[in-house]
Short mmCIF file of C-alpha atoms in Angstrom, two decimals:
data_model
loop_
_atom_site.label_atom_id
_atom_site.label_comp_id
_atom_site.label_asym_id
_atom_site.label_seq_id
_atom_site.Cartn_x
_atom_site.Cartn_y
_atom_site.Cartn_z
CA UNK A 42 0.00 0.00 0.00
CA UNK A 43 1.33 3.44 -0.86
CA UNK A 44 1.76 6.24 1.59
CA UNK A 45 -1.18 8.00 0.03
CA UNK A 46 -3.41 4.95 0.57
CA UNK A 47 -2.26 4.71 4.17
CA UNK A 48 -3.14 8.32 4.73
CA UNK A 49 -6.62 7.71 3.29
CA UNK A 50 -7.49 4.51 5.13
CA UNK A 51 -5.32 4.78 8.24
CA UNK A 52 -3.28 2.06 9.87
CA UNK A 53 -6.18 0.67 11.92
CA UNK A 54 -8.50 0.45 8.95
CA UNK A 55 -6.20 -1.75 6.87
CA UNK A 56 -3.94 -3.82 9.17
CA UNK A 57 -3.39 -6.66 6.70
CA UNK A 58 -2.51 -4.40 3.79
CA UNK A 59 -0.07 -2.38 5.86
CA UNK A 60 1.67 -5.56 6.99
CA UNK A 61 1.99 -6.83 3.44
CA UNK A 62 3.58 -3.56 2.33
CA UNK A 63 6.61 -4.16 4.57
CA UNK A 64 9.83 -5.69 3.31
CA UNK A 65 9.87 -9.49 3.16
CA UNK A 66 12.87 -9.68 5.46
CA UNK A 67 11.39 -7.66 8.28
CA UNK A 68 11.40 -9.66 11.53
CA UNK A 69 8.62 -7.67 13.18
CA UNK A 70 6.03 -9.22 10.88
CA UNK A 71 4.90 -12.55 12.36
CA UNK A 72 1.97 -14.84 11.85
CA UNK A 73 0.37 -14.03 15.20
CA UNK A 74 -1.45 -10.85 14.19
CA UNK A 75 -3.19 -12.07 11.02
CA UNK A 76 -4.01 -15.46 12.58
CA UNK A 77 -5.52 -13.82 15.66
CA UNK A 78 -7.52 -11.38 13.58
CA UNK A 79 -8.83 -14.10 11.29
CA UNK A 80 -9.70 -16.22 14.30
CA UNK A 81 -11.59 -13.35 15.87
CA UNK A 82 -13.42 -12.59 12.65
CA UNK A 83 -14.33 -16.24 12.32
CA UNK A 84 -15.75 -16.33 15.83
CA UNK A 85 -17.74 -13.17 15.24
CA UNK A 86 -19.06 -14.53 11.94
CA UNK A 87 -20.01 -17.84 13.56
CA UNK A 88 -21.75 -16.10 16.45
CA UNK A 89 -23.60 -13.78 14.07
CA UNK A 90 -24.73 -16.80 12.06
CA UNK A 91 -26.05 -18.55 15.17
CA UNK A 92 -27.87 -15.43 16.32
CA UNK A 93 -29.32 -14.95 12.86
CA UNK A 94 -30.55 -18.55 12.79
CA UNK A 95 -32.14 -18.23 16.23
CA UNK A 96 -33.67 -14.88 15.32
CA UNK A 97 -35.23 -16.06 12.07
CA UNK A 98 -36.39 -19.39 13.45
CA UNK A 99 -37.37 -18.41 17.00
CA UNK A 100 -41.04 -19.27 16.53
CA UNK A 101 -40.25 -22.64 14.95
CA UNK A 102 -37.67 -23.42 17.64
CA UNK A 103 -40.22 -22.67 20.37
CA UNK A 104 -42.87 -24.65 18.48
CA UNK A 105 -40.57 -27.68 18.27
CA UNK A 106 -39.76 -27.33 21.96
CA UNK A 107 -43.46 -27.20 22.86
CA UNK A 108 -44.18 -30.31 20.79
CA UNK A 109 -41.33 -32.20 22.49
CA UNK A 110 -42.44 -31.12 25.97
CA UNK A 111 -46.09 -31.99 25.42
CA UNK A 112 -45.24 -35.30 23.74
CA UNK A 113 -42.99 -36.28 26.64
CA UNK A 114 -45.65 -35.39 29.18
CA UNK A 115 -48.53 -36.87 27.17
CA UNK A 116 -47.56 -39.28 24.34
CA UNK A 117 -51.05 -39.06 22.84
CA UNK A 118 -50.30 -35.47 21.89
CA UNK A 119 -48.31 -36.51 18.81
CA UNK A 120 -51.06 -38.76 17.41
CA UNK A 121 -52.17 -37.86 13.90
CA UNK A 122 -55.78 -37.45 14.99
CA UNK A 123 -54.78 -34.97 17.68
CA UNK A 124 -52.55 -33.02 15.28
CA UNK A 125 -55.43 -32.78 12.81
CA UNK A 126 -57.66 -31.69 15.65
CA UNK A 127 -55.22 -28.86 16.38
CA UNK A 128 -55.19 -27.77 12.75
CA UNK A 129 -58.97 -27.90 12.61
CA UNK A 130 -59.21 -25.81 15.76
CA UNK A 131 -56.87 -23.11 14.42
CA UNK A 132 -58.21 -23.08 10.86
CA UNK A 133 -60.74 -20.30 11.51
CA UNK A 134 -58.20 -18.19 13.42
CA UNK A 135 -55.68 -18.68 10.61
CA UNK A 136 -58.21 -17.68 7.92
CA UNK A 137 -59.19 -14.54 9.83
CA UNK A 138 -55.54 -13.80 10.60
CA UNK A 139 -54.73 -13.98 6.90
CA UNK A 140 -57.29 -11.25 6.30
CA UNK A 141 -55.74 -9.11 9.04
CA UNK A 142 -52.34 -9.67 7.42
CA UNK A 143 -53.49 -8.18 4.13
CA UNK A 144 -54.80 -5.04 5.85
CA UNK A 145 -51.54 -4.75 7.80
CA UNK A 146 -49.67 -4.92 4.50
CA UNK A 147 -51.33 -1.68 3.34
CA UNK A 148 -50.65 0.00 6.65
CA UNK A 149 -54.18 -0.53 8.00
CA UNK A 150 -55.85 -2.66 10.62
CA UNK A 151 -59.22 -4.43 10.69
CA UNK A 152 -60.85 -4.70 14.11
CA UNK A 153 -64.18 -5.84 12.68
CA UNK A 154 -63.17 -9.36 11.62
CA UNK A 155 -64.48 -11.05 14.77
CA UNK A 156 -67.84 -9.32 14.43
CA UNK A 157 -67.98 -10.14 10.71
CA UNK A 158 -67.33 -13.80 11.47
CA UNK A 159 -69.96 -13.88 14.23
CA UNK A 160 -72.49 -12.09 12.01
CA UNK A 161 -71.74 -14.56 9.23
CA UNK A 162 -72.58 -17.43 11.57
CA UNK A 163 -75.94 -15.84 12.30
CA UNK A 164 -76.52 -14.92 8.65
CA UNK A 165 -75.81 -18.47 7.44
CA UNK A 166 -78.14 -19.93 10.04
CA UNK A 167 -80.90 -17.41 9.29
CA UNK A 168 -80.61 -18.00 5.55
CA UNK A 169 -81.15 -21.75 5.85
CA UNK A 170 -83.56 -21.95 8.78
CA UNK A 171 -85.74 -18.92 8.09
CA UNK A 172 -85.30 -18.28 4.36
CA UNK A 173 -84.83 -21.99 3.58
CA UNK A 174 -81.90 -21.48 1.23
CA UNK A 175 -79.67 -24.40 0.29
CA UNK A 176 -76.00 -24.66 1.25
CA UNK A 177 -74.62 -23.30 -2.02
CA UNK A 178 -76.86 -20.25 -1.98
CA UNK A 179 -76.05 -19.64 1.67
CA UNK A 180 -72.29 -19.72 1.09
CA UNK A 181 -72.54 -17.23 -1.78
CA UNK A 182 -74.80 -14.94 0.25
CA UNK A 183 -72.55 -14.94 3.31
CA UNK A 184 -69.35 -14.38 1.31
CA UNK A 185 -71.05 -11.47 -0.45
CA UNK A 186 -72.05 -10.10 2.96
CA UNK A 187 -68.42 -10.16 4.11
CA UNK A 188 -67.23 -8.49 0.92
CA UNK A 189 -69.82 -5.71 1.34
CA UNK A 190 -68.70 -5.11 4.93
CA UNK A 191 -65.11 -4.87 3.73
CA UNK A 192 -66.18 -2.45 1.01
CA UNK A 193 -67.97 -0.24 3.56
CA UNK A 194 -64.86 -0.28 5.75
CA UNK A 195 -62.78 0.78 2.77
CA UNK A 196 -65.25 3.57 1.95
CA UNK A 197 -65.00 4.95 5.48
CA UNK A 198 -61.20 4.71 5.53
CA UNK A 199 -60.24 5.64 1.98
CA UNK A 200 -62.96 8.05 0.91
CA UNK A 201 -64.11 9.62 4.17
CA UNK A 202 -60.61 9.52 5.71
CA UNK A 203 -61.78 7.95 8.97
CA UNK A 204 -58.79 6.36 10.79
CA UNK A 205 -58.80 2.62 10.19
CA UNK A 206 -58.99 1.70 13.88
CA UNK A 207 -61.99 3.96 14.46
CA UNK A 208 -63.79 2.88 11.29
CA UNK A 209 -63.43 -0.85 11.90
CA UNK A 210 -64.17 -0.44 15.62
CA UNK A 211 -67.44 1.31 14.74
CA UNK A 212 -68.23 -1.49 12.27
CA UNK A 213 -67.54 -4.05 14.98
CA UNK A 214 -70.11 -2.47 17.32
CA UNK A 215 -72.59 -2.05 14.47
CA UNK A 216 -72.42 -5.71 13.46
CA UNK A 217 -72.45 -6.94 17.06
CA UNK A 218 -75.82 -5.28 17.52
CA UNK A 219 -77.18 -5.92 14.04
CA UNK A 220 -76.82 -9.70 14.27
CA UNK A 221 -79.17 -9.79 17.26
CA UNK A 222 -82.04 -7.80 15.76
CA UNK A 223 -83.66 -10.37 13.39
CA UNK A 224 -84.06 -12.94 16.18
CA UNK A 225 -84.54 -10.57 19.14
CA UNK A 226 -81.24 -11.69 20.63
CA UNK A 227 -81.90 -15.43 20.46
CA UNK A 228 -79.66 -18.07 18.94
CA UNK A 229 -80.81 -19.63 15.67
CA UNK A 230 -81.62 -23.33 15.43
CA UNK A 231 -84.30 -25.52 13.87
CA UNK A 232 -87.76 -24.60 15.13
CA UNK A 233 -86.80 -21.02 15.96
CA UNK A 234 -89.67 -18.85 17.18
CA UNK A 235 -89.46 -15.54 15.31
CA UNK A 236 -90.28 -12.16 16.90
CA UNK A 237 -93.71 -12.16 15.19
CA UNK A 238 -94.60 -15.45 16.88
CA UNK A 239 -94.26 -17.69 13.81
CA UNK A 240 -92.04 -20.76 13.76
CA UNK A 241 -89.20 -21.15 11.28
CA UNK A 242 -89.61 -24.28 9.18
CA UNK A 243 -86.16 -24.56 7.60
CA UNK A 244 -83.15 -26.64 8.59
CA UNK A 245 -79.42 -26.79 8.01
CA UNK A 246 -78.44 -28.19 4.62
CA UNK A 247 -76.50 -31.45 5.17
CA UNK A 248 -74.11 -30.45 2.38
CA UNK A 249 -73.38 -27.20 4.21
CA UNK A 250 -72.56 -29.08 7.40
CA UNK A 251 -69.89 -31.05 5.54
CA UNK A 252 -67.76 -27.88 5.43
CA UNK A 253 -67.22 -28.07 9.17
CA UNK A 254 -67.61 -31.77 9.88
CA UNK A 255 -66.30 -33.80 6.93
CA UNK A 256 -62.75 -35.10 6.73
CA UNK A 257 -61.07 -36.05 3.45
CA UNK A 258 -59.92 -39.69 3.55
CA UNK A 259 -61.30 -39.70 7.12
CA UNK A 260 -58.17 -37.79 8.14
CA UNK A 261 -57.92 -34.20 6.85
CA UNK A 262 -60.85 -31.92 7.81
CA UNK A 263 -62.32 -29.73 5.07
CA UNK A 264 -61.62 -26.64 7.19
CA UNK A 265 -57.91 -27.48 7.18
CA UNK A 266 -58.00 -27.77 3.38
CA UNK A 267 -59.70 -24.38 3.19
CA UNK A 268 -57.01 -22.91 5.44
CA UNK A 269 -54.29 -24.32 3.20
CA UNK A 270 -55.98 -22.97 0.05
CA UNK A 271 -56.36 -19.51 1.58
CA UNK A 272 -52.71 -19.53 2.64
CA UNK A 273 -51.55 -20.64 -0.80
CA UNK A 274 -53.66 -18.13 -2.74
CA UNK A 275 -52.72 -15.20 -0.52
CA UNK A 276 -49.05 -16.19 -0.53
CA UNK A 277 -49.04 -16.13 -4.32
CA UNK A 278 -50.94 -12.84 -4.37
CA UNK A 279 -48.79 -11.03 -1.81
CA UNK A 280 -45.36 -12.50 -2.54
CA UNK A 281 -45.37 -13.40 -6.24
CA UNK A 282 -47.46 -10.77 -8.02
CA UNK A 283 -47.19 -7.09 -8.83
CA UNK A 284 -50.36 -6.41 -6.86
CA UNK A 285 -48.76 -7.94 -3.79
CA UNK A 286 -45.66 -5.78 -4.13
CA UNK A 287 -47.87 -2.72 -4.47
CA UNK A 288 -49.80 -3.70 -1.34
CA UNK A 289 -46.59 -3.70 0.70
CA UNK A 290 -45.41 -0.55 -1.04
CA UNK A 291 -48.64 1.19 -0.01
CA UNK A 292 -48.05 0.24 3.60
CA UNK A 293 -44.42 1.29 3.43
CA UNK A 294 -44.85 4.65 1.69
CA UNK A 295 -48.30 5.48 0.40
CA UNK A 296 -47.26 8.80 -1.14
CA UNK A 297 -44.37 7.28 -3.08
CA UNK A 298 -46.60 4.45 -4.30
CA UNK A 299 -49.17 6.96 -5.54
CA UNK A 300 -46.51 9.03 -7.27
CA UNK A 301 -45.27 5.86 -8.97
CA UNK A 302 -48.64 5.56 -10.67
CA UNK A 303 -50.38 2.95 -8.50
CA UNK A 304 -53.90 3.51 -7.19
CA UNK A 305 -53.57 3.29 -3.42
CA UNK A 306 -57.35 3.75 -3.14
CA UNK A 307 -57.97 0.54 -5.08
CA UNK A 308 -55.23 -1.32 -3.24
CA UNK A 309 -56.62 -0.43 0.18
CA UNK A 310 -60.13 -1.25 -0.96
CA UNK A 311 -58.93 -4.64 -2.20
CA UNK A 312 -57.24 -5.33 1.15
CA UNK A 313 -60.36 -4.62 3.21
CA UNK A 314 -62.64 -6.54 0.85
CA UNK A 315 -60.32 -9.55 1.14
CA UNK A 316 -60.32 -9.21 4.93
CA UNK A 317 -64.12 -9.04 5.12
CA UNK A 318 -64.57 -11.98 2.74
CA UNK A 319 -62.15 -14.17 4.68
CA UNK A 320 -63.85 -13.25 7.95
CA UNK A 321 -67.18 -14.38 6.50
CA UNK A 322 -65.52 -17.61 5.31
CA UNK A 323 -64.39 -18.21 8.89
CA UNK A 324 -67.98 -17.65 10.03
CA UNK A 325 -69.19 -20.22 7.49
CA UNK A 326 -66.78 -22.80 8.89
CA UNK A 327 -67.97 -22.12 12.44
CA UNK A 328 -71.64 -22.36 11.46
CA UNK A 329 -71.04 -25.63 9.62
CA UNK A 330 -69.17 -27.02 12.61
CA UNK A 331 -71.66 -26.17 15.38
CA UNK A 332 -74.84 -26.44 13.29
CA UNK A 333 -76.55 -23.43 14.84
CA UNK A 334 -76.37 -19.66 14.98
CA UNK A 335 -74.91 -19.00 18.40
CA UNK A 336 -75.01 -15.35 19.50
CA UNK A 337 -71.82 -15.85 21.52
CA UNK A 338 -69.76 -17.20 18.61
CA UNK A 339 -66.68 -15.27 17.55
CA UNK A 340 -66.00 -13.77 20.97
CA UNK A 341 -62.26 -14.46 21.06
CA UNK A 342 -61.60 -14.65 17.32
CA UNK A 343 -60.38 -11.06 16.99
CA UNK A 344 -57.59 -11.26 19.56
CA UNK A 345 -56.45 -14.72 18.47
CA UNK A 346 -56.36 -13.68 14.80
CA UNK A 347 -54.46 -10.49 15.61
CA UNK A 348 -52.00 -12.46 17.76
CA UNK A 349 -51.38 -14.90 14.89
CA UNK A 350 -50.81 -12.05 12.43
CA UNK A 351 -48.38 -10.27 14.75
CA UNK A 352 -46.43 -13.45 15.47
CA UNK A 353 -46.10 -13.73 11.70
CA UNK A 354 -43.83 -10.68 11.80
CA UNK A 355 -41.26 -12.74 13.70
CA UNK A 356 -41.33 -15.81 11.44
CA UNK A 357 -38.12 -16.15 9.42
CA UNK A 358 -37.05 -12.72 10.66
CA UNK A 359 -39.09 -10.94 7.98
CA UNK A 360 -40.32 -8.23 10.38
CA UNK A 361 -43.33 -7.53 8.16
CA UNK A 362 -46.79 -9.03 7.73
CA UNK A 363 -46.73 -12.28 5.78
CA UNK A 364 -49.38 -14.93 5.29
CA UNK A 365 -47.26 -18.01 5.94
CA UNK A 366 -46.00 -16.42 9.15
CA UNK A 367 -49.59 -15.83 10.22
CA UNK A 368 -50.47 -19.48 9.63
CA UNK A 369 -47.42 -20.50 11.65
CA UNK A 370 -48.48 -18.15 14.43
CA UNK A 371 -51.97 -19.63 14.52
CA UNK A 372 -50.56 -23.16 14.69
CA UNK A 373 -48.17 -22.05 17.44
CA UNK A 374 -51.06 -20.79 19.57
CA UNK A 375 -53.13 -23.89 18.79
CA UNK A 376 -50.36 -26.28 19.83
CA UNK A 377 -49.87 -24.38 23.06
CA UNK A 378 -53.56 -24.40 24.03
CA UNK A 379 -54.07 -28.03 23.02
CA UNK A 380 -51.04 -29.15 25.01
CA UNK A 381 -52.16 -27.25 28.09
CA UNK A 382 -55.61 -28.80 27.80
CA UNK A 383 -54.19 -32.32 27.52
CA UNK A 384 -52.08 -31.66 30.60
CA UNK A 385 -55.22 -30.64 32.47
CA UNK A 386 -53.92 -27.14 33.11
CA UNK A 387 -56.55 -24.98 34.85
CA UNK A 388 -58.49 -22.92 32.34
CA UNK A 389 -57.75 -19.69 34.21
CA UNK A 390 -53.99 -20.15 33.69
CA UNK A 391 -54.08 -20.80 29.96
CA UNK A 392 -54.34 -17.18 28.84
CA UNK A 393 -51.45 -16.23 31.12
CA UNK A 394 -49.23 -19.02 29.79
CA UNK A 395 -50.20 -18.19 26.21
CA UNK A 396 -49.37 -14.54 26.74
CA UNK A 397 -46.06 -15.32 28.43
CA UNK A 398 -44.92 -17.61 25.64
CA UNK A 399 -45.98 -15.15 22.94
CA UNK A 400 -44.14 -12.31 24.67
CA UNK A 401 -41.07 -14.55 24.93
CA UNK A 402 -41.19 -15.47 21.24
CA UNK A 403 -41.48 -11.86 20.10
CA UNK A 404 -38.93 -10.57 22.59
CA UNK A 405 -36.44 -13.22 21.51
CA UNK A 406 -36.91 -12.39 17.84
CA UNK A 407 -36.86 -8.61 18.08
CA UNK A 408 -34.33 -8.47 20.90
CA UNK A 409 -31.78 -10.51 18.99
CA UNK A 410 -32.42 -8.48 15.87
CA UNK A 411 -31.84 -5.22 17.75
CA UNK A 412 -28.62 -6.43 19.34
CA UNK A 413 -27.32 -7.62 15.99
CA UNK A 414 -27.88 -4.35 14.14
#
């Protein structure tokens, strides 16, 4: 290295180059310095690699640990039937969480998904028992209902400039009350007595009930297949298409996305319509599973779906909403709750344990990322 180069970089910035510039016969140049430096760099690189692996796979590491612990304590936990039961239990949460993920991608948030799902349960039951529609007609009607709710949310947020949290919170209260009006606050089942004193003569379509109760090859529930299809379609949309890239661009910098020629109004509208439609699909699965319109259905769906979507940020260290991460988050929560149930843990401790483990997973992921940047 020339004197000029040394002046530019300094001796501390280029130790190896400055050593190589010395005469070959110099005795003050030994192997210790480069070997020590390389060894230190190697250790740092190795440690950074380990931390990166732990950071990106924290959720999966904790999930594997939970499975091992629960299997050791209760060998029946690892049975295929129990694993499918877990997936069936989390399928609705995962579907709703996928909808939340799309709204998070555009920088929004949908608090109405739980109410949309609960209203969809009531709407599906009312359509078949009171209006005597068949299963196919009911599914189309309920999905359209969810899409319309999403469209109204988008209108409030995009056109009227109502903050997304306030708009979807108002929609949540609106739907929570609206679903009770047609039946005067009663659950819907065969033989329902309507407010005018007449008796409903319809019944659940057996084909509709297959959505929540049938298992393909007597092993894989239909709801799990629906969850997988939703995950696949949204993964392709958000990660492999131009529309998906624009959705994330809108959430990252809406002004820049608009200046680049994309319609952020249409993108946000699309996100909320998808969220509402998926929430109604979750309600359809619940209605087909329980076979009645229960006014208390969907009570905890909002928080569980949001938790799954937020855990998705930590999956693979992406630190952004992603559909596959949301599915993994839903499965993580489902494994935890199922294992605690099989171990006969008191019901009043389950929420605490779930919260503690979720906090640990997120803290591990984000804490390691912060210390490594």
